mmCIF file of C-alpha atoms and ligand atoms in Angstrom:
data_model
loop_
_atom_site.group_PDB
_atom_site.id
_atom_site.type_symbol
_atom_site.label_atom_id
_atom_site.label_comp_id
_atom_site.label_asym_id
_atom_site.label_seq_id
_atom_site.Cartn_x
_atom_site.Cartn_y
_atom_site.Cartn_z
ATOM 1 C CA UNK A 1201 -0.169 0.203 -0.215
ATOM 2 C CA UNK A 1202 2.757 2.596 0.965
ATOM 3 C CA UNK A 1203 0.374 4.262 2.892
ATOM 4 C CA UNK A 1204 1.787 4.830 6.353
ATOM 5 C CA UNK A 1205 -0.726 5.818 9.717
ATOM 6 C CA UNK A 1206 -0.354 8.651 9.055
ATOM 7 C CA UNK A 1207 -1.695 8.776 5.394
ATOM 8 C CA UNK A 1208 -4.354 6.639 6.249
ATOM 9 C CA UNK A 1209 -8.097 7.869 5.611
ATOM 10 C CA UNK A 1210 -7.705 11.284 4.549
ATOM 11 C CA UNK A 1211 -10.584 11.146 2.211
ATOM 12 C CA UNK A 1212 -14.513 11.358 3.317
ATOM 13 C CA UNK A 1213 -16.354 9.305 0.451
ATOM 14 C CA UNK A 1214 -19.812 6.801 0.124
ATOM 15 C CA UNK A 1215 -20.373 5.050 -2.182
ATOM 16 C CA UNK A 1216 -23.925 6.202 -3.111
ATOM 17 C CA UNK A 1217 -22.217 9.417 -4.087
ATOM 18 C CA UNK A 1218 -22.989 7.605 -7.494
ATOM 19 C CA UNK A 1219 -26.053 7.613 -7.809
ATOM 20 C CA UNK A 1220 -27.272 10.864 -7.933
ATOM 21 C CA UNK A 1221 -27.634 11.528 -11.034
ATOM 22 C CA UNK A 1222 -29.202 14.592 -12.457
ATOM 23 C CA UNK A 1223 -29.651 13.513 -16.283
ATOM 24 C CA UNK A 1224 -27.646 11.123 -17.968
ATOM 25 C CA UNK A 1225 -25.613 13.967 -19.899
ATOM 26 C CA UNK A 1226 -25.196 16.230 -17.068
ATOM 27 C CA UNK A 1227 -22.134 17.606 -17.140
ATOM 28 C CA UNK A 1228 -22.075 17.222 -12.763
ATOM 29 C CA UNK A 1229 -22.195 13.292 -13.466
ATOM 30 C CA UNK A 1230 -21.113 10.300 -11.411
ATOM 31 C CA UNK A 1231 -18.102 10.117 -14.113
ATOM 32 C CA UNK A 1232 -16.680 12.996 -11.766
ATOM 33 C CA UNK A 1233 -16.161 11.068 -8.930
ATOM 34 C CA UNK A 1234 -15.685 7.892 -10.236
ATOM 35 C CA UNK A 1235 -12.187 9.350 -12.618
ATOM 36 C CA UNK A 1236 -10.910 10.999 -9.029
ATOM 37 C CA UNK A 1237 -11.253 7.314 -7.481
ATOM 38 C CA UNK A 1238 -9.267 5.787 -10.494
ATOM 39 C CA UNK A 1239 -6.875 8.746 -10.076
ATOM 40 C CA UNK A 1240 -5.901 8.288 -6.120
ATOM 41 C CA UNK A 1241 -5.828 4.151 -6.841
ATOM 42 C CA UNK A 1242 -3.639 4.619 -10.060
ATOM 43 C CA UNK A 1243 -1.654 6.924 -8.284
ATOM 44 C CA UNK A 1244 -1.201 4.846 -4.706
ATOM 45 C CA UNK A 1245 -2.938 7.743 -2.929
ATOM 46 C CA UNK A 1246 -5.905 5.841 -1.388
ATOM 47 C CA UNK A 1247 -4.943 5.141 2.016
ATOM 48 C CA UNK A 1248 -8.099 4.511 2.754
ATOM 49 C CA UNK A 1249 -11.706 6.475 3.532
ATOM 50 C CA UNK A 1250 -13.875 6.817 5.756
ATOM 51 C CA UNK A 1251 -17.938 6.567 4.782
ATOM 52 C CA UNK A 1252 -20.096 9.224 6.709
ATOM 53 C CA UNK A 1253 -23.680 8.909 8.061
ATOM 54 C CA UNK A 1254 -26.352 10.879 6.776
ATOM 55 C CA UNK A 1255 -26.268 14.489 8.600
ATOM 56 C CA UNK A 1256 -29.422 14.799 10.612
ATOM 57 C CA UNK A 1257 -32.810 17.257 9.743
ATOM 58 C CA UNK A 1258 -31.236 19.587 12.542
ATOM 59 C CA UNK A 1259 -27.948 20.120 10.832
ATOM 60 C CA UNK A 1260 -29.415 20.714 8.041
ATOM 61 C CA UNK A 1261 -31.958 23.127 9.473
ATOM 62 C CA UNK A 1262 -29.216 24.958 10.999
ATOM 63 C CA UNK A 1263 -28.374 26.979 7.256
ATOM 64 C CA UNK A 1264 -31.589 25.878 5.587
ATOM 65 C CA UNK A 1265 -35.151 27.251 6.090
ATOM 66 C CA UNK A 1266 -38.316 24.096 7.161
ATOM 67 C CA UNK A 1267 -39.774 24.921 3.727
ATOM 68 C CA UNK A 1268 -37.027 24.136 1.276
ATOM 69 C CA UNK A 1269 -35.754 21.677 3.497
ATOM 70 C CA UNK A 1270 -39.561 20.062 3.377
ATOM 71 C CA UNK A 1271 -39.522 20.725 -0.594
ATOM 72 C CA UNK A 1272 -36.739 18.605 -1.209
ATOM 73 C CA UNK A 1273 -37.450 15.988 1.015
ATOM 74 C CA UNK A 1274 -41.202 15.443 -0.191
ATOM 75 C CA UNK A 1275 -41.628 16.618 -4.092
ATOM 76 C CA UNK A 1276 -40.536 13.196 -5.371
ATOM 77 C CA UNK A 1277 -39.439 13.885 -9.418
ATOM 78 C CA UNK A 1278 -39.517 18.075 -9.769
ATOM 79 C CA UNK A 1279 -36.925 21.206 -11.004
ATOM 80 C CA UNK A 1280 -34.856 23.422 -8.731
ATOM 81 C CA UNK A 1281 -33.651 25.734 -11.658
ATOM 82 C CA UNK A 1282 -33.035 24.665 -15.153
ATOM 83 C CA UNK A 1283 -29.495 22.999 -14.327
ATOM 84 C CA UNK A 1284 -31.139 21.338 -11.276
ATOM 85 C CA UNK A 1285 -33.356 18.496 -10.920
ATOM 86 C CA UNK A 1286 -35.188 16.590 -7.734
ATOM 87 C CA UNK A 1287 -35.452 13.179 -8.026
ATOM 88 C CA UNK A 1288 -36.888 11.026 -4.942
ATOM 89 C CA UNK A 1289 -33.042 10.086 -4.157
ATOM 90 C CA UNK A 1290 -32.416 13.283 -3.831
ATOM 91 C CA UNK A 1291 -32.472 14.399 -0.731
ATOM 92 C CA UNK A 1292 -30.995 10.801 0.614
ATOM 93 C CA UNK A 1293 -28.040 11.523 -0.847
ATOM 94 C CA UNK A 1294 -27.916 15.517 0.178
ATOM 95 C CA UNK A 1295 -27.623 14.109 2.855
ATOM 96 C CA UNK A 1296 -25.666 12.246 2.922
ATOM 97 C CA UNK A 1297 -23.100 14.913 1.367
ATOM 98 C CA UNK A 1298 -23.920 16.998 4.110
ATOM 99 C CA UNK A 1299 -23.105 14.188 6.183
ATOM 100 C CA UNK A 1300 -19.472 13.773 4.576
ATOM 101 C CA UNK A 1301 -18.610 16.923 5.272
ATOM 102 C CA UNK A 1302 -19.002 17.099 8.551
ATOM 103 C CA UNK A 1303 -17.133 14.214 9.217
ATOM 104 C CA UNK A 1304 -14.244 15.917 7.365
ATOM 105 C CA UNK A 1305 -14.760 18.818 9.218
ATOM 106 C CA UNK A 1306 -15.154 16.845 12.674
ATOM 107 C CA UNK A 1307 -11.807 14.372 12.334
ATOM 108 C CA UNK A 1308 -9.951 17.213 10.905
ATOM 109 C CA UNK A 1309 -10.167 18.843 14.391
ATOM 110 C CA UNK A 1310 -9.571 16.038 16.034
ATOM 111 C CA UNK A 1311 -6.258 14.673 14.262
ATOM 112 C CA UNK A 1312 -5.611 18.245 12.888
ATOM 113 C CA UNK A 1313 -5.013 17.208 10.217
ATOM 114 C CA UNK A 1314 -6.377 18.152 6.547
ATOM 115 C CA UNK A 1315 -9.614 16.251 4.949
ATOM 116 C CA UNK A 1316 -10.671 16.032 1.510
ATOM 117 C CA UNK A 1317 -14.787 15.499 1.560
ATOM 118 C CA UNK A 1318 -15.056 13.421 -2.100
ATOM 119 C CA UNK A 1319 -18.579 14.422 -2.311
ATOM 120 C CA UNK A 1320 -21.409 14.711 -4.664
ATOM 121 C CA UNK A 1321 -23.836 16.668 -5.329
ATOM 122 C CA UNK A 1322 -22.221 20.122 -4.060
ATOM 123 C CA UNK A 1323 -22.903 22.828 -1.999
ATOM 124 C CA UNK A 1324 -21.957 26.008 -2.459
ATOM 125 C CA UNK A 1325 -25.133 27.316 -4.381
ATOM 126 C CA UNK A 1326 -26.846 25.963 -2.151
ATOM 127 C CA UNK A 1327 -29.074 29.488 -0.227
ATOM 128 C CA UNK A 1328 -31.131 29.293 3.151
ATOM 129 C CA UNK A 1329 -34.110 29.213 0.901
ATOM 130 C CA UNK A 1330 -33.029 27.709 -2.449
ATOM 131 C CA UNK A 1331 -30.977 25.273 -3.899
ATOM 132 C CA UNK A 1332 -29.708 25.782 -7.666
ATOM 133 C CA UNK A 1333 -26.341 25.500 -9.891
ATOM 134 C CA UNK A 1334 -26.279 21.812 -9.495
ATOM 135 C CA UNK A 1335 -26.619 21.995 -5.189
ATOM 136 C CA UNK A 1336 -29.181 21.194 -2.408
ATOM 137 C CA UNK A 1337 -27.942 21.501 0.413
ATOM 138 C CA UNK A 1338 -24.734 23.779 1.477
ATOM 139 C CA UNK A 1339 -22.407 21.770 2.774
ATOM 140 C CA UNK A 1340 -18.901 23.746 3.664
ATOM 141 C CA UNK A 1341 -21.283 26.238 5.501
ATOM 142 C CA UNK A 1342 -23.517 22.975 7.521
ATOM 143 C CA UNK A 1343 -19.932 22.226 8.686
ATOM 144 C CA UNK A 1344 -18.998 25.577 9.676
ATOM 145 C CA UNK A 1345 -22.182 25.928 11.499
ATOM 146 C CA UNK A 1346 -21.018 22.974 13.156
ATOM 147 C CA UNK A 1347 -18.102 24.019 13.808
ATOM 148 C CA UNK A 1348 -19.063 27.396 15.619
ATOM 149 C CA UNK A 1349 -20.376 26.254 17.976
ATOM 150 C CA UNK A 1350 -16.950 25.116 19.527
ATOM 151 C CA UNK A 1351 -15.428 27.636 17.656
ATOM 152 C CA UNK A 1352 -15.361 31.476 17.156
ATOM 153 C CA UNK A 1353 -13.315 32.206 13.713
ATOM 154 C CA UNK A 1354 -13.897 30.502 10.660
ATOM 155 C CA UNK A 1355 -12.536 30.881 6.795
ATOM 156 C CA UNK A 1356 -13.912 29.820 3.932
ATOM 157 C CA UNK A 1357 -11.438 29.812 0.987
ATOM 158 C CA UNK A 1358 -13.971 29.316 -2.407
ATOM 159 C CA UNK A 1359 -11.499 28.570 -5.691
ATOM 160 C CA UNK A 1360 -14.300 26.940 -7.321
ATOM 161 C CA UNK A 1361 -14.408 29.144 -10.862
ATOM 162 C CA UNK A 1362 -18.130 30.050 -10.406
ATOM 163 C CA UNK A 1363 -18.857 32.134 -7.172
ATOM 164 C CA UNK A 1364 -20.524 30.940 -4.030
ATOM 165 C CA UNK A 1365 -23.834 32.587 -3.494
ATOM 166 C CA UNK A 1366 -24.890 30.887 -1.792
ATOM 167 C CA UNK A 1367 -21.762 30.727 1.726
ATOM 168 C CA UNK A 1368 -21.708 34.283 1.154
ATOM 169 C CA UNK A 1369 -25.570 35.061 1.809
ATOM 170 C CA UNK A 1370 -25.601 32.716 4.510
ATOM 171 C CA UNK A 1371 -22.768 33.908 6.222
ATOM 172 C CA UNK A 1372 -22.651 38.570 5.090
ATOM 173 C CA UNK A 1373 -23.529 39.090 8.279
ATOM 174 C CA UNK A 1374 -21.093 37.117 10.637
ATOM 175 C CA UNK A 1375 -18.198 38.076 12.007
ATOM 176 C CA UNK A 1376 -17.472 34.899 12.689
ATOM 177 C CA UNK A 1377 -16.625 33.348 8.909
ATOM 178 C CA UNK A 1378 -14.665 35.051 6.872
ATOM 179 C CA UNK A 1379 -15.948 33.714 3.227
ATOM 180 C CA UNK A 1380 -13.263 34.302 0.304
ATOM 181 C CA UNK A 1381 -13.640 33.768 -3.128
ATOM 182 C CA UNK A 1382 -12.165 33.810 -6.430
ATOM 183 C CA UNK A 1383 -14.152 32.909 -9.712
ATOM 184 C CA UNK A 1384 -14.843 34.136 -12.887
ATOM 185 C CA UNK A 1385 -16.637 37.600 -13.036
ATOM 186 C CA UNK A 1386 -19.744 36.965 -15.603
ATOM 187 C CA UNK A 1387 -20.648 33.477 -15.173
ATOM 188 C CA UNK A 1388 -23.344 32.159 -13.046
ATOM 189 C CA UNK A 1389 -24.400 32.708 -10.790
ATOM 190 C CA UNK A 1390 -23.801 36.696 -11.262
ATOM 191 C CA UNK A 1391 -22.603 37.400 -8.095
ATOM 192 C CA UNK A 1392 -19.924 38.409 -5.887
ATOM 193 C CA UNK A 1393 -18.547 41.835 -6.542
ATOM 194 C CA UNK A 1394 -15.199 43.252 -5.288
ATOM 195 C CA UNK A 1395 -17.781 45.747 -3.805
ATOM 196 C CA UNK A 1396 -19.820 43.477 -1.192
ATOM 197 C CA UNK A 1397 -18.618 42.888 1.171
ATOM 198 C CA UNK A 1398 -20.517 41.622 3.587
ATOM 199 C CA UNK A 1399 -23.282 43.596 6.065
ATOM 200 C CA UNK A 1400 -23.708 44.309 9.611
ATOM 201 C CA UNK A 1401 -20.961 42.688 11.953
ATOM 202 C CA UNK A 1402 -20.323 40.913 8.932
ATOM 203 C CA UNK A 1403 -18.945 44.189 6.850
ATOM 204 C CA UNK A 1404 -15.063 42.801 5.877
ATOM 205 C CA UNK A 1405 -15.607 39.443 6.364
ATOM 206 C CA UNK A 1406 -17.069 38.797 2.683
ATOM 207 C CA UNK A 1407 -13.808 39.037 0.270
ATOM 208 C CA UNK A 1408 -14.705 39.078 -3.527
ATOM 209 C CA UNK A 1409 -12.009 38.375 -6.080
ATOM 210 C CA UNK A 1410 -14.307 38.707 -9.294
ATOM 211 C CA UNK A 1411 -11.502 37.233 -12.090
ATOM 212 C CA UNK A 1412 -11.844 38.278 -16.242
ATOM 213 C CA UNK A 1413 -11.861 35.443 -18.689
ATOM 214 C CA UNK A 1414 -8.488 33.849 -19.146
ATOM 215 C CA UNK A 1415 -7.189 34.429 -15.329
ATOM 216 C CA UNK A 1416 -4.884 31.766 -13.816
ATOM 217 C CA UNK A 1417 -1.851 30.760 -12.136
ATOM 218 C CA UNK A 1418 -0.422 34.055 -10.864
ATOM 219 C CA UNK A 1419 -3.490 35.733 -10.627
ATOM 220 C CA UNK A 1420 -4.485 33.357 -8.104
ATOM 221 C CA UNK A 1421 -0.684 33.645 -6.441
ATOM 222 C CA UNK A 1422 -1.179 37.258 -6.463
ATOM 223 C CA UNK A 1423 -4.854 36.953 -4.419
ATOM 224 C CA UNK A 1424 -3.844 34.498 -2.564
ATOM 225 C CA UNK A 1425 -0.510 36.429 -1.310
ATOM 226 C CA UNK A 1426 -1.870 39.810 -1.187
ATOM 227 C CA UNK A 1427 -5.015 39.611 0.174
ATOM 228 C CA UNK A 1428 -6.514 35.985 1.244
ATOM 229 C CA UNK A 1429 -3.018 36.095 3.466
ATOM 230 C CA UNK A 1430 -2.684 38.814 5.538
ATOM 231 C CA UNK A 1431 -6.618 38.390 5.805
ATOM 232 C CA UNK A 1432 -5.660 35.200 7.149
ATOM 233 C CA UNK A 1433 -3.220 35.914 9.625
ATOM 234 C CA UNK A 1434 -5.580 39.349 10.756
ATOM 235 C CA UNK A 1435 -7.972 37.282 11.120
ATOM 236 C CA UNK A 1436 -6.531 34.201 12.480
ATOM 237 C CA UNK A 1437 -9.311 31.397 12.045
ATOM 238 C CA UNK A 1438 -9.424 28.348 13.899
ATOM 239 C CA UNK A 1439 -9.942 26.509 11.469
ATOM 240 C CA UNK A 1440 -10.247 26.956 7.316
ATOM 241 C CA UNK A 1441 -12.766 25.150 5.145
ATOM 242 C CA UNK A 1442 -12.397 25.521 1.262
ATOM 243 C CA UNK A 1443 -14.342 24.920 -1.345
ATOM 244 C CA UNK A 1444 -13.062 22.909 -4.455
ATOM 245 C CA UNK A 1445 -13.486 24.024 -7.399
ATOM 246 C CA UNK A 1446 -11.961 21.725 -10.729
ATOM 247 C CA UNK A 1447 -13.526 24.277 -12.934
ATOM 248 C CA UNK A 1448 -10.879 26.922 -12.551
ATOM 249 C CA UNK A 1449 -8.502 24.427 -14.645
ATOM 250 C CA UNK A 1450 -8.339 25.593 -18.256
ATOM 251 C CA UNK A 1451 -9.222 22.739 -19.384
ATOM 252 C CA UNK A 1452 -12.713 23.105 -17.480
ATOM 253 C CA UNK A 1453 -15.550 23.168 -20.427
ATOM 254 C CA UNK A 1454 -17.979 25.175 -17.855
ATOM 255 C CA UNK A 1455 -15.592 28.317 -17.260
ATOM 256 C CA UNK A 1456 -12.993 30.692 -18.816
ATOM 257 C CA UNK A 1457 -10.116 30.594 -16.274
ATOM 258 C CA UNK A 1458 -7.301 29.359 -16.686
ATOM 259 C CA UNK A 1459 -5.439 27.614 -13.973
ATOM 260 C CA UNK A 1460 -3.047 25.102 -14.578
ATOM 261 C CA UNK A 1461 -2.579 21.691 -12.473
ATOM 262 C CA UNK A 1462 0.777 22.963 -10.988
ATOM 263 C CA UNK A 1463 -1.319 26.460 -10.136
ATOM 264 C CA UNK A 1464 -3.416 24.227 -8.341
ATOM 265 C CA UNK A 1465 -0.817 22.697 -6.342
ATOM 266 C CA UNK A 1466 0.587 25.867 -5.500
ATOM 267 C CA UNK A 1467 -2.515 26.932 -4.156
ATOM 268 C CA UNK A 1468 -3.414 24.399 -2.673
ATOM 269 C CA UNK A 1469 -0.001 24.316 -0.791
ATOM 270 C CA UNK A 1470 -0.779 28.114 0.738
ATOM 271 C CA UNK A 1471 -3.472 27.327 2.246
ATOM 272 C CA UNK A 1472 -2.014 24.246 3.828
ATOM 273 C CA UNK A 1473 0.718 26.516 4.777
ATOM 274 C CA UNK A 1474 -1.463 28.429 6.175
ATOM 275 C CA UNK A 1475 -3.955 26.219 7.636
ATOM 276 C CA UNK A 1476 -0.484 24.766 9.620
ATOM 277 C CA UNK A 1477 0.270 28.082 10.548
ATOM 278 C CA UNK A 1478 -2.466 29.668 12.343
ATOM 279 C CA UNK A 1479 -4.983 26.388 12.854
ATOM 280 C CA UNK A 1480 -2.305 23.528 13.864
ATOM 281 C CA UNK A 1481 -2.994 22.107 10.349
ATOM 282 C CA UNK A 1482 -6.925 22.087 10.720
ATOM 283 C CA UNK A 1483 -8.256 22.213 7.208
ATOM 284 C CA UNK A 1484 -10.821 20.397 5.602
ATOM 285 C CA UNK A 1485 -11.413 20.793 1.264
ATOM 286 C CA UNK A 1486 -15.386 20.355 0.218
ATOM 287 C CA UNK A 1487 -15.789 19.898 -3.343
ATOM 288 C CA UNK A 1488 -17.569 21.352 -5.304
ATOM 289 C CA UNK A 1489 -17.506 21.481 -9.633
ATOM 290 C CA UNK A 1490 -15.434 21.070 -12.103
ATOM 291 C CA UNK A 1491 -16.215 19.057 -15.253
ATOM 292 C CA UNK A 1492 -13.005 18.154 -16.828
ATOM 293 C CA UNK A 1493 -12.758 14.843 -15.928
ATOM 294 C CA UNK A 1494 -8.942 14.408 -16.564
ATOM 295 C CA UNK A 1495 -8.091 17.581 -15.543
ATOM 296 C CA UNK A 1496 -10.587 17.578 -12.028
ATOM 297 C CA UNK A 1497 -9.063 13.983 -11.110
ATOM 298 C CA UNK A 1498 -5.593 15.306 -11.528
ATOM 299 C CA UNK A 1499 -5.995 17.984 -9.659
ATOM 300 C CA UNK A 1500 -7.476 16.450 -6.471
ATOM 301 C CA UNK A 1501 -5.006 13.911 -6.729
ATOM 302 C CA UNK A 1502 -2.127 16.731 -6.549
ATOM 303 C CA UNK A 1503 -4.017 17.980 -3.593
ATOM 304 C CA UNK A 1504 -3.755 14.855 -1.621
ATOM 305 C CA UNK A 1505 0.027 14.008 -2.650
ATOM 306 C CA UNK A 1506 1.072 17.503 -1.035
ATOM 307 C CA UNK A 1507 -1.135 16.664 1.300
ATOM 308 C CA UNK A 1508 0.577 13.732 2.290
ATOM 309 C CA UNK A 1509 4.262 15.387 0.725
ATOM 310 C CA UNK A 1510 4.275 13.315 -2.004
ATOM 311 C CA UNK A 1511 5.148 14.461 -5.921
ATOM 312 C CA UNK A 1512 2.245 13.530 -8.449
ATOM 313 C CA UNK A 1513 3.224 13.569 -12.226
ATOM 314 C CA UNK A 1514 0.959 15.981 -14.286
ATOM 315 C CA UNK A 1515 -0.316 16.054 -17.645
ATOM 316 C CA UNK A 1516 -2.248 19.135 -17.114
ATOM 317 C CA UNK A 1517 0.352 22.044 -16.761
ATOM 318 C CA UNK A 1518 0.305 24.305 -19.844
ATOM 319 C CA UNK A 1519 0.814 28.196 -18.072
ATOM 320 C CA UNK A 1520 -0.849 30.896 -19.844
ATOM 321 C CA UNK A 1521 -0.795 33.488 -17.391
ATOM 322 C CA UNK A 1522 2.836 35.241 -16.694
ATOM 323 C CA UNK A 1523 1.044 38.338 -17.180
ATOM 324 C CA UNK A 1524 -1.383 37.763 -13.822
ATOM 325 C CA UNK A 1525 -4.303 38.807 -16.466
ATOM 326 C CA UNK A 1526 -6.368 38.823 -12.815
ATOM 327 C CA UNK A 1527 -4.141 41.562 -11.059
ATOM 328 C CA UNK A 1528 -6.242 44.469 -11.746
ATOM 329 C CA UNK A 1529 -9.835 42.355 -9.760
ATOM 330 C CA UNK A 1530 -6.901 41.539 -7.422
ATOM 331 C CA UNK A 1531 -5.841 45.238 -6.719
ATOM 332 C CA UNK A 1532 -9.080 46.041 -6.483
ATOM 333 C CA UNK A 1533 -10.574 43.822 -4.260
ATOM 334 C CA UNK A 1534 -7.188 44.834 -1.928
ATOM 335 C CA UNK A 1535 -8.563 48.402 -2.231
ATOM 336 C CA UNK A 1536 -11.642 47.730 -1.544
ATOM 337 C CA UNK A 1537 -10.825 45.916 2.009
ATOM 338 C CA UNK A 1538 -8.062 48.190 3.015
ATOM 339 C CA UNK A 1539 -10.733 49.661 5.422
ATOM 340 C CA UNK A 1540 -10.956 46.736 7.161
ATOM 341 C CA UNK A 1541 -7.707 44.962 7.083
ATOM 342 C CA UNK A 1542 -3.603 45.822 6.699
ATOM 343 C CA UNK A 1543 -2.924 44.874 3.136
HETATM 344 ZN ZN1 LIG B 601 -18.438 26.193 -9.859
#
């Protein structure tokens, strides 16, 4: 196996995640997880995985309204939006996905090491009262709510190619959560401008970097080094949660961002280092989007290799962002946030 005790069980996964299907040609397909598992096996990174239980109704209600939860549970066949359908089994698998997220958070707190929740359906577009964008329940927000029973400061870093409008809505009034997002501007869901900083107690705690298409490795490094990391240093989170989307990759068919597989690894390494330096290693990563099967599998496996201190041979390594196409977006976000943080 080659996995030491230390590297066993960094992965949370339930076989039922493969049974969730929107429709046979939908990009958010079971093949996504299948490709990741195969890549982990062939790269000898699997070690072992923990199988979660379902989140309880109470867990789900910590984030979502009773009306919406009831709608997902009892509508049978239906639709939430044009990209997000309901089936009779959707509720059961969505609560298992949230349960996977909770287990990742709990294990990471207990063991002070990173856990990667390989979950479906994804969650970051789910708001308190509605799903959408392939999401039903907001897995990462449900985990954050659970952690906040014991903790006072949680950081969420969302570098899916799309803005996590659900996570932003849920925490926009909270000073206990800093939500930081890089995303392509102008695509679904259309939210996440730099000048939206949260409201009330949460003012300054929503940090958006809306990138133009073509932004890749150097733009993401700049966002992390000049904005996210200084905010983390000052906020001093007790734990870092990551919404991980493989869809900021240049191979992804749904966005125009340009992260290479090297860029993914470097960005995850920066997050991992921050978790070690600021949170005693407490880090939980949540699979959100990512629709090029091989590229997504490569960057998930690469991230797990980073956590295990291993090297993984990368295939998708074209770097096209030497000039940092997104640098103005980072400068604008820094300007907006200079009233709240020392940048
Ligand atoms: Zn996405």
